[in-house]
Amino acid sequence: MSQAPGAQPSPPSVYHERQRLELCAVHALNNVLQQQLFSQEAADEICKRPLSQLALPRVLGLILNLPSPVSLGLLSLPLRRRHWVALRQVDGVYYNLDSKLRAPEVLGDEDGVRAFLAAALAQGLCEVLLVVTKEVEEQGSWLQAD
């Protein structure tokens, strides 16, 4: 059946969640998947579970987006801004390479970096990005098999 001249085709049905609270990651996942598959609880569980399953030797580094207090000199203000922090293993030792630190902070071995990540995630409002090679990304091998 043809359309009348000048008639516009009807737009496709597009799933779209609007921002609610601080759940933009959940909304982004659901919007990309075009259905409500993730809840805040499900997303939180996913964040906790891959932490123990991360194949850290296959990860070049981690970048965290954390809440960061705002201060003026010695005065701490009741405001929080977001701050990006890098974690990296060098010669078998993991370091916190936060640009606000005077020098790299030693986190230690894999247990040390996992403890740091767990503490950061427990604060809430923390995002973790993995930096991996293209090969690791294509294979999905940043996670250990169960």
Coordinates of C-alpha atoms in Angstrom, one line a residue:
M1 CA 0.0 0.0 0.0
S2 CA 1.5 3.4 -1.0
Q3 CA 1.3 6.5 1.1
A4 CA -0.5 9.6 0.1
P5 CA 1.7 12.3 -1.6
G6 CA 3.4 14.4 1.1
A7 CA 2.5 12.0 3.9
Q8 CA 5.3 11.4 6.4
P9 CA 6.1 7.8 7.5
S10 CA 5.2 7.2 11.1
P11 CA 8.2 7.3 13.3
P12 CA 9.5 4.1 14.8
S13 CA 8.6 3.3 18.4
V14 CA 11.8 4.2 20.3
Y15 CA 12.3 3.1 24.0
H16 CA 13.5 6.0 26.1
E17 CA 14.0 6.3 29.8
R18 CA 14.2 9.8 31.3
Q19 CA 16.7 10.7 34.0
R20 CA 15.6 9.7 37.5
L21 CA 17.8 10.2 40.6
E22 CA 21.5 9.4 39.8
L23 CA 20.7 6.4 37.6
C24 CA 22.1 7.7 34.3
A25 CA 24.1 4.5 33.8
V26 CA 21.0 2.3 34.2
H27 CA 19.0 4.6 31.9
A28 CA 21.8 4.5 29.3
L29 CA 22.0 0.7 29.4
N30 CA 18.2 0.3 29.0
N31 CA 18.1 3.0 26.3
V32 CA 20.8 1.2 24.3
L33 CA 19.1 -2.1 24.7
Q34 CA 15.7 -0.5 23.9
Q35 CA 13.9 -2.1 26.8
Q36 CA 13.9 -2.0 30.6
L37 CA 16.3 -4.8 31.4
F38 CA 18.4 -3.2 34.2
S39 CA 17.3 -1.9 37.6
Q40 CA 19.5 0.0 40.1
E41 CA 19.9 -3.2 42.1
A42 CA 20.8 -5.3 39.0
A43 CA 23.4 -2.7 38.0
D44 CA 24.9 -2.6 41.5
E45 CA 25.2 -6.4 41.6
I46 CA 26.9 -6.4 38.2
C47 CA 29.4 -3.8 39.5
K48 CA 30.1 -5.9 42.6
R49 CA 30.4 -9.3 40.9
P50 CA 32.9 -8.4 38.1
L51 CA 35.2 -6.8 40.7
S52 CA 36.1 -10.3 42.0
Q53 CA 36.1 -11.7 38.4
L54 CA 38.4 -9.0 36.8
A55 CA 41.4 -10.6 35.1
L56 CA 43.6 -7.8 36.3
P57 CA 46.8 -9.0 34.5
R58 CA 44.8 -8.5 31.2
V59 CA 43.8 -4.9 32.1
L60 CA 46.3 -2.1 31.2
G61 CA 44.8 0.2 33.8
L62 CA 41.6 1.5 35.4
I63 CA 40.1 5.0 35.4
L64 CA 37.7 5.9 38.1
N65 CA 35.3 8.8 38.3
L66 CA 34.8 9.6 42.0
P67 CA 33.1 12.2 44.1
S68 CA 35.8 14.6 45.3
P69 CA 35.4 17.1 48.2
V70 CA 35.8 20.8 47.4
S71 CA 38.1 22.9 49.6
L72 CA 39.5 26.4 49.8
G73 CA 42.8 26.1 51.5
L74 CA 42.1 24.4 54.9
L75 CA 38.4 25.0 54.7
S76 CA 36.4 22.0 53.4
L77 CA 33.1 23.0 51.7
P78 CA 30.0 20.9 51.7
L79 CA 30.2 20.4 48.0
R80 CA 31.3 17.5 45.9
R81 CA 32.7 17.5 42.4
R82 CA 33.7 14.6 40.1
H83 CA 37.3 13.7 39.7
W84 CA 39.0 11.2 37.4
V85 CA 41.7 8.9 38.9
A86 CA 44.0 6.4 37.2
L87 CA 45.2 3.1 38.6
R88 CA 48.0 1.2 37.0
Q89 CA 50.3 -1.8 37.6
V90 CA 54.0 -1.1 37.1
D91 CA 56.5 -3.9 37.6
G92 CA 54.0 -6.1 39.5
V93 CA 52.8 -3.3 41.9
Y94 CA 49.6 -1.4 41.5
Y95 CA 49.6 2.4 42.0
N96 CA 47.0 5.1 42.5
L97 CA 48.1 7.8 40.1
D98 CA 45.6 10.4 41.2
S99 CA 46.8 13.7 39.8
K100 CA 45.9 15.4 43.1
L101 CA 48.5 13.3 45.0
R102 CA 52.1 14.6 45.4
A103 CA 53.4 11.2 44.4
P104 CA 52.0 7.8 43.3
E105 CA 50.3 5.9 46.1
V106 CA 51.2 2.2 46.3
L107 CA 48.2 -0.1 46.4
G108 CA 50.2 -3.3 46.3
D109 CA 49.2 -6.5 44.7
E110 CA 45.9 -7.5 43.1
D111 CA 44.3 -7.8 46.5
G112 CA 45.3 -4.2 47.3
V113 CA 43.8 -2.8 44.1
R114 CA 40.6 -4.9 44.6
A115 CA 40.3 -3.5 48.1
F116 CA 40.8 0.1 46.8
L117 CA 38.1 -0.5 44.1
A118 CA 35.7 -2.1 46.7
A119 CA 36.2 1.0 48.9
A120 CA 35.6 3.4 46.0
L121 CA 32.5 1.5 44.9
A122 CA 31.1 1.4 48.5
Q123 CA 31.2 5.2 48.6
G124 CA 28.6 5.2 45.8
L125 CA 28.6 7.4 42.7
C126 CA 31.8 5.7 41.4
E127 CA 32.3 4.8 37.8
V128 CA 35.1 2.4 36.7
L129 CA 36.4 2.3 33.2
L130 CA 38.8 -0.5 32.1
V131 CA 41.6 0.3 29.7
V132 CA 42.4 -2.8 27.7
T133 CA 44.0 -3.7 24.4
K134 CA 41.9 -4.2 21.4
E135 CA 42.5 -7.9 21.5
V136 CA 41.4 -8.2 25.1
E137 CA 38.3 -6.1 24.3
E138 CA 37.4 -8.2 21.3
Q139 CA 37.8 -11.5 23.3
G140 CA 36.1 -10.1 26.4
S141 CA 39.0 -11.6 28.3
W142 CA 39.1 -8.9 31.0
L143 CA 36.8 -11.2 33.1
Q144 CA 37.9 -14.6 34.5
A145 CA 35.9 -17.6 33.6
D146 CA 33.7 -18.9 36.4

